[in-house]
PDB file of C-alpha atoms in Angstrom:
ATOM      1  CA  MET A 282      93.535  74.962  98.255  1.00 83.00           C
ATOM      2  CA  ALA A 283      96.941  76.451  99.225  1.00 91.00           C
ATOM      3  CA  PHE A 284      98.737  74.162  96.756  1.00 95.00           C
ATOM      4  CA  VAL A 285      96.367  75.164  93.947  1.00 95.00           C
ATOM      5  CA  THR A 286      96.898  78.872  94.713  1.00 95.00           C
ATOM      6  CA  ALA A 287     100.687  78.335  94.808  1.00 96.00           C
ATOM      7  CA  ALA A 288     100.608  76.529  91.436  1.00 96.00           C
ATOM      8  CA  TYR A 289      98.605  79.327  89.789  1.00 95.00           C
ATOM      9  CA  LEU A 290     100.905  81.978  91.309  1.00 96.00           C
ATOM     10  CA  VAL A 291     104.003  80.147  90.054  1.00 96.00           C
ATOM     11  CA  ALA A 292     102.530  79.996  86.537  1.00 95.00           C
ATOM     12  CA  ALA A 293     101.714  83.722  86.681  1.00 95.00           C
ATOM     13  CA  ALA A 294     105.239  84.504  87.946  1.00 97.00           C
ATOM     14  CA  LEU A 295     106.840  82.512  85.109  1.00 97.00           C
ATOM     15  CA  PHE A 296     104.757  84.335  82.492  1.00 95.00           C
ATOM     16  CA  ALA A 297     105.616  87.670  84.144  1.00 96.00           C
ATOM     17  CA  ALA A 298     109.346  86.836  84.138  1.00 97.00           C
ATOM     18  CA  TYR A 299     109.161  85.988  80.430  1.00 97.00           C
ATOM     19  CA  ALA A 300     107.263  89.226  79.706  1.00 95.00           C
ATOM     20  CA  LEU A 301     109.977  91.185  81.557  1.00 97.00           C
ATOM     21  CA  SER A 302     112.713  89.516  79.502  1.00 96.00           C
ATOM     22  CA  LEU A 303     110.810  90.443  76.307  1.00 96.00           C
ATOM     23  CA  ALA A 304     110.524  94.045  77.510  1.00 96.00           C
ATOM     24  CA  ALA A 305     114.254  94.203  78.345  1.00 96.00           C
ATOM     25  CA  ARG A 306     115.142  92.923  74.883  1.00 95.00           C
ATOM     26  CA  GLN A 307     112.775  95.464  73.338  1.00 95.00           C
ATOM     27  CA  ARG A 308     114.659  98.253  75.172  1.00 95.00           C
ATOM     28  CA  LEU A 309     117.922  96.874  73.770  1.00 94.00           C
ATOM     29  CA  ILE A 310     116.422  96.946  70.257  1.00 94.00           C
ATOM     30  CA  ALA A 311     115.336 100.572  70.789  1.00 93.00           C
ATOM     31  CA  GLU A 312     118.876 101.516  71.905  1.00 92.00           C
ATOM     32  CA  LEU A 313     120.474  99.729  68.960  1.00 90.00           C
ATOM     33  CA  SER A 314     117.979 101.338  66.554  1.00 89.00           C
ATOM     34  CA  GLU A 315     118.965 104.731  67.918  1.00 88.00           C
ATOM     35  CA  ALA A 316     122.654 103.888  67.457  1.00 83.00           C
ATOM     36  CA  THR A 317     122.129 102.869  63.816  1.00 81.00           C
ATOM     37  CA  ARG A 318     120.241 106.052  62.830  1.00 79.00           C
ATOM     38  CA  PRO A 319     122.268 108.594  60.829  1.00 74.00           C
ATOM     39  CA  PRO A 320     123.545 111.442  63.096  1.00 72.00           C
ATOM     40  CA  ALA A 321     121.404 114.020  61.243  1.00 71.00           C
ATOM     41  CA  GLU A 322     118.197 112.170  62.201  1.00 69.00           C
ATOM     42  CA  ARG A 323     119.005 111.843  65.930  1.00 63.00           C
TER      43      ARG A 323
ATOM     44  CA  MET B 128     100.178  89.043  66.495  1.00 79.00           C
ATOM     45  CA  ARG B 129      98.623  91.479  68.995  1.00 87.00           C
ATOM     46  CA  LEU B 130      95.233  89.882  68.325  1.00 93.00           C
ATOM     47  CA  LEU B 131      96.722  86.429  69.022  1.00 93.00           C
ATOM     48  CA  LEU B 132      98.193  87.706  72.300  1.00 93.00           C
ATOM     49  CA  ILE B 133      94.885  89.234  73.437  1.00 95.00           C
ATOM     50  CA  LEU B 134      93.024  86.062  72.382  1.00 96.00           C
ATOM     51  CA  GLY B 135      95.493  83.862  74.302  1.00 94.00           C
ATOM     52  CA  ILE B 136      95.297  85.930  77.506  1.00 94.00           C
ATOM     53  CA  THR B 137      91.480  86.149  77.317  1.00 95.00           C
ATOM     54  CA  LEU B 138      91.132  82.395  76.714  1.00 95.00           C
ATOM     55  CA  MET B 139      93.519  81.677  79.582  1.00 94.00           C
ATOM     56  CA  LEU B 140      91.632  83.904  82.040  1.00 94.00           C
ATOM     57  CA  PHE B 141      88.373  82.282  80.944  1.00 95.00           C
ATOM     58  CA  GLY B 142      89.749  78.733  81.033  1.00 94.00           C
ATOM     59  CA  LEU B 143      91.498  79.037  84.385  1.00 92.00           C
ATOM     60  CA  THR B 144      88.469  80.730  85.983  1.00 93.00           C
ATOM     61  CA  TRP B 145      86.352  77.805  84.726  1.00 94.00           C
ATOM     62  CA  ALA B 146      88.929  75.384  86.148  1.00 93.00           C
ATOM     63  CA  LEU B 147      88.962  77.059  89.564  1.00 92.00           C
ATOM     64  CA  VAL B 148      85.279  77.921  89.971  1.00 93.00           C
ATOM     65  CA  LEU B 149      83.035  75.845  87.707  1.00 92.00           C
ATOM     66  CA  ALA B 150      84.836  72.516  87.254  1.00 92.00           C
ATOM     67  CA  PRO B 151      83.792  69.833  89.754  1.00 90.00           C
ATOM     68  CA  THR B 152      86.064  68.900  92.652  1.00 90.00           C
ATOM     69  CA  GLU B 153      87.567  65.446  92.119  1.00 88.00           C
ATOM     70  CA  LEU B 154      86.325  62.988  94.761  1.00 88.00           C
ATOM     71  CA  ILE B 155      89.593  61.278  95.748  1.00 89.00           C
ATOM     72  CA  GLN B 156      92.224  64.009  95.329  1.00 91.00           C
ATOM     73  CA  GLY B 157      90.053  67.002  96.235  1.00 91.00           C
ATOM     74  CA  PRO B 158      91.048  70.585  95.267  1.00 92.00           C
ATOM     75  CA  PRO B 159      94.720  69.812  94.338  1.00 93.00           C
ATOM     76  CA  GLN B 160      93.434  67.998  91.234  1.00 94.00           C
ATOM     77  CA  ARG B 161      92.602  71.481  89.833  1.00 95.00           C
ATOM     78  CA  ILE B 162      96.346  71.871  89.213  1.00 96.00           C
ATOM     79  CA  MET B 163      95.751  69.499  86.268  1.00 95.00           C
ATOM     80  CA  TYR B 164      94.281  72.450  84.286  1.00 96.00           C
ATOM     81  CA  LEU B 165      97.722  74.112  84.399  1.00 96.00           C
ATOM     82  CA  HIS B 166     100.022  71.083  84.494  1.00 96.00           C
ATOM     83  CA  VAL B 167      98.684  69.194  81.454  1.00 95.00           C
ATOM     84  CA  PRO B 168      98.406  72.218  79.072  1.00 97.00           C
ATOM     85  CA  ALA B 169     101.897  73.325  80.198  1.00 97.00           C
ATOM     86  CA  VAL B 170     103.508  69.979  79.336  1.00 97.00           C
ATOM     87  CA  LEU B 171     101.683  69.641  75.993  1.00 96.00           C
ATOM     88  CA  THR B 172     102.692  73.209  75.057  1.00 98.00           C
ATOM     89  CA  ALA B 173     106.282  72.369  76.036  1.00 98.00           C
ATOM     90  CA  TYR B 174     106.161  69.367  73.678  1.00 97.00           C
ATOM     91  CA  ALA B 175     104.871  71.639  70.872  1.00 98.00           C
ATOM     92  CA  ALA B 176     107.658  74.167  71.550  1.00 98.00           C
ATOM     93  CA  LEU B 177     110.366  71.512  71.594  1.00 98.00           C
ATOM     94  CA  GLY B 178     108.883  69.911  68.458  1.00 98.00           C
ATOM     95  CA  ILE B 179     109.408  73.287  66.750  1.00 98.00           C
ATOM     96  CA  VAL B 180     113.009  73.342  68.080  1.00 98.00           C
ATOM     97  CA  PHE B 181     113.518  69.909  66.487  1.00 98.00           C
ATOM     98  CA  ILE B 182     112.076  70.851  63.080  1.00 98.00           C
ATOM     99  CA  SER B 183     113.780  74.253  62.873  1.00 97.00           C
ATOM    100  CA  SER B 184     117.142  72.785  64.033  1.00 97.00           C
ATOM    101  CA  VAL B 185     116.956  70.147  61.285  1.00 98.00           C
ATOM    102  CA  LEU B 186     116.117  72.867  58.735  1.00 97.00           C
ATOM    103  CA  PHE B 187     118.962  75.057  60.040  1.00 97.00           C
ATOM    104  CA  LEU B 188     121.550  72.275  59.716  1.00 96.00           C
ATOM    105  CA  TRP B 189     120.198  71.339  56.292  1.00 96.00           C
ATOM    106  CA  ARG B 190     119.650  74.770  54.715  1.00 94.00           C
ATOM    107  CA  ARG B 191     122.157  76.839  56.785  1.00 92.00           C
ATOM    108  CA  GLU B 192     119.631  79.701  56.969  1.00 93.00           C
ATOM    109  CA  ALA B 193     119.897  81.812  60.139  1.00 93.00           C
ATOM    110  CA  ARG B 194     116.110  82.353  60.331  1.00 95.00           C
ATOM    111  CA  TRP B 195     115.609  78.671  61.290  1.00 97.00           C
ATOM    112  CA  ASP B 196     118.184  79.066  64.057  1.00 96.00           C
ATOM    113  CA  ARG B 197     116.383  82.142  65.392  1.00 96.00           C
ATOM    114  CA  LEU B 198     113.083  80.228  65.401  1.00 97.00           C
ATOM    115  CA  ALA B 199     114.743  77.309  67.242  1.00 97.00           C
ATOM    116  CA  LEU B 200     116.182  79.637  69.889  1.00 97.00           C
ATOM    117  CA  ALA B 201     112.846  81.393  70.496  1.00 97.00           C
ATOM    118  CA  ALA B 202     111.008  78.050  70.745  1.00 98.00           C
ATOM    119  CA  ALA B 203     113.671  76.590  73.082  1.00 98.00           C
ATOM    120  CA  GLU B 204     113.309  79.518  75.508  1.00 98.00           C
ATOM    121  CA  LEU B 205     109.552  79.001  75.609  1.00 98.00           C
ATOM    122  CA  GLY B 206     110.025  75.232  75.857  1.00 98.00           C
ATOM    123  CA  VAL B 207     112.153  75.694  78.988  1.00 98.00           C
ATOM    124  CA  LEU B 208     109.517  78.064  80.407  1.00 98.00           C
ATOM    125  CA  PHE B 209     106.749  75.474  79.947  1.00 98.00           C
ATOM    126  CA  VAL B 210     108.828  72.496  81.168  1.00 98.00           C
ATOM    127  CA  THR B 211     109.692  74.547  84.296  1.00 98.00           C
ATOM    128  CA  MET B 212     105.984  75.245  84.787  1.00 98.00           C
ATOM    129  CA  THR B 213     105.257  71.518  84.361  1.00 97.00           C
ATOM    130  CA  LEU B 214     107.862  70.486  86.958  1.00 98.00           C
ATOM    131  CA  VAL B 215     106.855  73.081  89.558  1.00 97.00           C
ATOM    132  CA  THR B 216     103.087  72.582  89.208  1.00 97.00           C
ATOM    133  CA  GLY B 217     103.650  68.810  89.227  1.00 96.00           C
ATOM    134  CA  SER B 218     105.598  69.088  92.465  1.00 96.00           C
ATOM    135  CA  LEU B 219     102.850  71.236  94.008  1.00 96.00           C
ATOM    136  CA  TRP B 220     100.303  68.606  92.913  1.00 95.00           C
ATOM    137  CA  GLY B 221     102.430  65.695  94.138  1.00 94.00           C
ATOM    138  CA  ARG B 222     102.924  67.004  97.688  1.00 95.00           C
ATOM    139  CA  PRO B 223      99.269  66.824  98.829  1.00 95.00           C
ATOM    140  CA  VAL B 224      98.366  63.758  96.709  1.00 93.00           C
ATOM    141  CA  TRP B 225     101.502  61.549  96.912  1.00 92.00           C
ATOM    142  CA  GLY B 226     102.882  63.011 100.145  1.00 93.00           C
ATOM    143  CA  THR B 227     106.154  64.103  98.528  1.00 94.00           C
ATOM    144  CA  TRP B 228     107.446  67.094  96.563  1.00 95.00           C
ATOM    145  CA  TRP B 229     109.615  64.876  94.385  1.00 95.00           C
ATOM    146  CA  THR B 230     110.346  61.235  93.720  1.00 92.00           C
ATOM    147  CA  TRP B 231     112.841  59.724  91.291  1.00 93.00           C
ATOM    148  CA  ASP B 232     110.262  57.790  89.321  1.00 88.00           C
ATOM    149  CA  ALA B 233     110.572  57.285  85.575  1.00 91.00           C
ATOM    150  CA  ARG B 234     108.309  60.060  84.315  1.00 93.00           C
ATOM    151  CA  LEU B 235     109.534  62.731  86.712  1.00 94.00           C
ATOM    152  CA  THR B 236     113.169  61.857  86.081  1.00 94.00           C
ATOM    153  CA  THR B 237     112.839  61.838  82.274  1.00 95.00           C
ATOM    154  CA  THR B 238     111.008  65.200  82.455  1.00 96.00           C
ATOM    155  CA  LEU B 239     113.808  66.645  84.605  1.00 97.00           C
ATOM    156  CA  ILE B 240     116.323  65.335  82.041  1.00 97.00           C
ATOM    157  CA  LEU B 241     114.330  67.161  79.320  1.00 97.00           C
ATOM    158  CA  TRP B 242     114.613  70.379  81.353  1.00 98.00           C
ATOM    159  CA  PHE B 243     118.393  69.931  81.758  1.00 98.00           C
ATOM    160  CA  ILE B 244     118.844  69.244  78.031  1.00 98.00           C
ATOM    161  CA  TYR B 245     117.136  72.475  76.970  1.00 98.00           C
ATOM    162  CA  VAL B 246     118.686  74.578  79.747  1.00 98.00           C
ATOM    163  CA  GLY B 247     121.952  73.169  78.349  1.00 97.00           C
ATOM    164  CA  TYR B 248     120.823  74.297  74.886  1.00 97.00           C
ATOM    165  CA  LEU B 249     120.335  77.859  76.191  1.00 97.00           C
ATOM    166  CA  ILE B 250     123.699  77.799  78.008  1.00 96.00           C
ATOM    167  CA  VAL B 251     125.421  76.781  74.751  1.00 96.00           C
ATOM    168  CA  ARG B 252     123.646  79.674  72.991  1.00 93.00           C
ATOM    169  CA  ALA B 253     124.775  82.124  75.670  1.00 92.00           C
ATOM    170  CA  TRP B 254     128.392  80.939  75.882  1.00 92.00           C
ATOM    171  CA  ALA B 255     129.084  80.114  72.257  1.00 90.00           C
ATOM    172  CA  PRO B 256     127.506  82.795  70.085  1.00 82.00           C
ATOM    173  CA  GLY B 257     127.820  82.701  66.320  1.00 85.00           C
ATOM    174  CA  GLU B 258     127.620  79.930  63.743  1.00 89.00           C
ATOM    175  CA  ARG B 259     129.552  77.338  65.764  1.00 91.00           C
ATOM    176  CA  GLY B 260     127.347  77.719  68.860  1.00 93.00           C
ATOM    177  CA  ALA B 261     124.231  77.653  66.679  1.00 95.00           C
ATOM    178  CA  ARG B 262     125.314  74.354  65.083  1.00 96.00           C
ATOM    179  CA  ALA B 263     126.144  72.763  68.455  1.00 96.00           C
ATOM    180  CA  ALA B 264     122.813  73.946  69.871  1.00 96.00           C
ATOM    181  CA  ALA B 265     120.955  72.574  66.837  1.00 97.00           C
ATOM    182  CA  VAL B 266     122.407  69.108  67.522  1.00 97.00           C
ATOM    183  CA  ILE B 267     121.279  69.340  71.173  1.00 97.00           C
ATOM    184  CA  GLY B 268     117.862  70.579  69.999  1.00 96.00           C
ATOM    185  CA  ILE B 269     117.460  67.555  67.721  1.00 97.00           C
ATOM    186  CA  VAL B 270     118.769  64.878  70.108  1.00 97.00           C
ATOM    187  CA  GLY B 271     116.872  66.330  73.114  1.00 96.00           C
ATOM    188  CA  VAL B 272     113.481  65.732  71.505  1.00 96.00           C
ATOM    189  CA  LEU B 273     114.104  61.965  71.690  1.00 95.00           C
ATOM    190  CA  ASP B 274     113.392  62.288  75.422  1.00 96.00           C
ATOM    191  CA  ILE B 275     109.728  63.200  74.766  1.00 95.00           C
ATOM    192  CA  PRO B 276     108.611  59.686  73.659  1.00 94.00           C
ATOM    193  CA  LEU B 277     110.534  58.330  76.661  1.00 94.00           C
ATOM    194  CA  ILE B 278     108.525  60.610  78.956  1.00 93.00           C
ATOM    195  CA  HIS B 279     105.258  59.510  77.342  1.00 89.00           C
ATOM    196  CA  TRP B 280     106.008  55.781  77.439  1.00 89.00           C
ATOM    197  CA  SER B 281     107.614  55.859  80.901  1.00 87.00           C
ATOM    198  CA  ALA B 282     104.218  56.016  82.628  1.00 82.00           C
ATOM    199  CA  ILE B 283     102.868  53.190  80.441  1.00 82.00           C
ATOM    200  CA  LEU B 284     105.790  50.745  80.415  1.00 84.00           C
ATOM    201  CA  LEU B 285     107.467  51.337  83.784  1.00 82.00           C
ATOM    202  CA  ARG B 286     106.365  51.236  87.402  1.00 78.00           C
ATOM    203  CA  THR B 287     105.626  54.854  88.335  1.00 79.00           C
ATOM    204  CA  LEU B 288     103.589  56.957  90.744  1.00 80.00           C
ATOM    205  CA  HIS B 289     102.417  59.018  87.789  1.00 83.00           C
ATOM    206  CA  PRO B 290      98.938  58.117  86.525  1.00 78.00           C
ATOM    207  CA  GLN B 291      98.420  56.449  83.155  1.00 75.00           C
ATOM    208  CA  PRO B 292      97.387  58.824  80.324  1.00 74.00           C
ATOM    209  CA  THR B 293      93.783  59.961  80.874  1.00 75.00           C
ATOM    210  CA  VAL B 294      93.271  62.079  77.750  1.00 75.00           C
ATOM    211  CA  PHE B 295      95.383  60.787  74.850  1.00 74.00           C
ATOM    212  CA  ARG B 296      94.680  57.068  74.905  1.00 75.00           C
ATOM    213  CA  PRO B 297      93.398  54.699  72.191  1.00 75.00           C
ATOM    214  CA  GLU B 298      90.010  54.116  73.865  1.00 78.00           C
ATOM    215  CA  GLY B 299      89.335  57.864  74.266  1.00 77.00           C
ATOM    216  CA  PRO B 300      89.603  60.275  77.213  1.00 79.00           C
ATOM    217  CA  ALA B 301      88.846  58.905  80.675  1.00 79.00           C
ATOM    218  CA  LEU B 302      87.816  62.336  81.997  1.00 85.00           C
ATOM    219  CA  PRO B 303      84.162  63.417  82.216  1.00 87.00           C
ATOM    220  CA  ALA B 304      83.083  66.288  79.931  1.00 91.00           C
ATOM    221  CA  SER B 305      82.856  68.633  82.951  1.00 92.00           C
ATOM    222  CA  MET B 306      86.647  68.320  83.337  1.00 93.00           C
ATOM    223  CA  LEU B 307      87.594  67.674  79.710  1.00 93.00           C
ATOM    224  CA  ILE B 308      86.034  70.912  78.383  1.00 94.00           C
ATOM    225  CA  PRO B 309      87.929  73.320  80.717  1.00 95.00           C
ATOM    226  CA  LEU B 310      91.093  71.275  80.114  1.00 95.00           C
ATOM    227  CA  ALA B 311      90.644  71.642  76.336  1.00 95.00           C
ATOM    228  CA  ILE B 312      89.985  75.402  76.671  1.00 96.00           C
ATOM    229  CA  ASN B 313      93.166  75.798  78.718  1.00 96.00           C
ATOM    230  CA  LEU B 314      95.162  73.756  76.211  1.00 97.00           C
ATOM    231  CA  VAL B 315      93.952  76.012  73.357  1.00 97.00           C
ATOM    232  CA  ALA B 316      94.725  79.077  75.532  1.00 97.00           C
ATOM    233  CA  PHE B 317      98.269  77.885  76.293  1.00 97.00           C
ATOM    234  CA  LEU B 318      98.949  77.053  72.636  1.00 97.00           C
ATOM    235  CA  THR B 319      97.557  80.421  71.463  1.00 97.00           C
ATOM    236  CA  LEU B 320      99.639  82.340  74.001  1.00 97.00           C
ATOM    237  CA  PHE B 321     102.675  80.259  73.060  1.00 97.00           C
ATOM    238  CA  LEU B 322     102.237  81.102  69.358  1.00 97.00           C
ATOM    239  CA  ALA B 323     101.822  84.821  70.159  1.00 97.00           C
ATOM    240  CA  LEU B 324     104.961  84.886  72.357  1.00 97.00           C
ATOM    241  CA  LEU B 325     106.915  82.836  69.811  1.00 97.00           C
ATOM    242  CA  THR B 326     106.000  85.263  67.005  1.00 97.00           C
ATOM    243  CA  LEU B 327     106.957  88.242  69.181  1.00 96.00           C
ATOM    244  CA  ARG B 328     110.279  86.683  70.190  1.00 97.00           C
ATOM    245  CA  VAL B 329     111.200  85.656  66.626  1.00 97.00           C
ATOM    246  CA  ARG B 330     110.483  89.200  65.414  1.00 97.00           C
ATOM    247  CA  GLN B 331     112.807  90.532  68.117  1.00 96.00           C
ATOM    248  CA  GLU B 332     115.579  88.162  67.021  1.00 95.00           C
ATOM    249  CA  ASP B 333     115.046  89.122  63.351  1.00 95.00           C
ATOM    250  CA  THR B 334     115.268  92.846  64.220  1.00 95.00           C
ATOM    251  CA  LEU B 335     118.347  92.304  66.417  1.00 93.00           C
ATOM    252  CA  ALA B 336     120.077  90.358  63.630  1.00 92.00           C
ATOM    253  CA  ARG B 337     119.370  93.189  61.153  1.00 92.00           C
ATOM    254  CA  LEU B 338     120.608  95.847  63.589  1.00 92.00           C
ATOM    255  CA  VAL B 339     123.798  93.920  64.392  1.00 88.00           C
ATOM    256  CA  GLU B 340     124.383  93.517  60.653  1.00 87.00           C
ATOM    257  CA  ILE B 341     124.024  97.296  60.133  1.00 87.00           C
ATOM    258  CA  LEU B 342     126.295  98.062  63.109  1.00 84.00           C
ATOM    259  CA  GLU B 343     128.980  95.587  61.998  1.00 83.00           C
ATOM    260  CA  GLY B 344     128.730  96.829  58.407  1.00 79.00           C
ATOM    261  CA  GLY B 345     129.216 100.422  59.556  1.00 63.00           C
ATOM    262  CA  ALA B 346     132.106  99.603  61.895  1.00 54.00           C
TER     263      ALA B 346
END
């Protein structure tokens, strides 16, 4: 059963890594959005 | 999109719980056969992702519209994710059943080549941004898909450790319903989650493109 557990953990880790990369890109979008707002609105 | 994401995660939790708890243990392989419920949906989802890379790359080269390139990039990233999952879960299945983590047989080798092709695609995207990199990547995205039929036929035409197809075959699936149903649920779950992540990623690329356009316009 150790191999099955390892396979399921690897799949979960890959999904988690992808979710983290999405979150990092979302932070970049938030920073760029802030930079594109007119100074009066900041 | 959020609904699709919740549906995908829920289906996956349901399907994988079924696979681990309710599905019968295979008589010859024992528990490691339960890796099938991850391995098979992962590879079929990878094929779907790379099929989208192929179609959107053709449309990008034909129409020269950046939205097709953004779709191809998002699908390629997910394609690499699912091919990686296929290779690692396959290795973890092979060790207890075949007695080896890896062997250079036809199906494993052609799948590894597929992984290298699309990692190459992502490297081109990272190192050659802009129109030129997008065009080069589109060519890789189109040519790379030709490896998928090779992977499929490798287990049928060549001598390989990999089993013959047990689901998609002319005479119908060889699996009993008690294994086929959880496998089908997991396949639907993987495809739903893939679509949700693809939509999310494409939206990010669209927003980034708009923001870069505003920033460059203002500079």
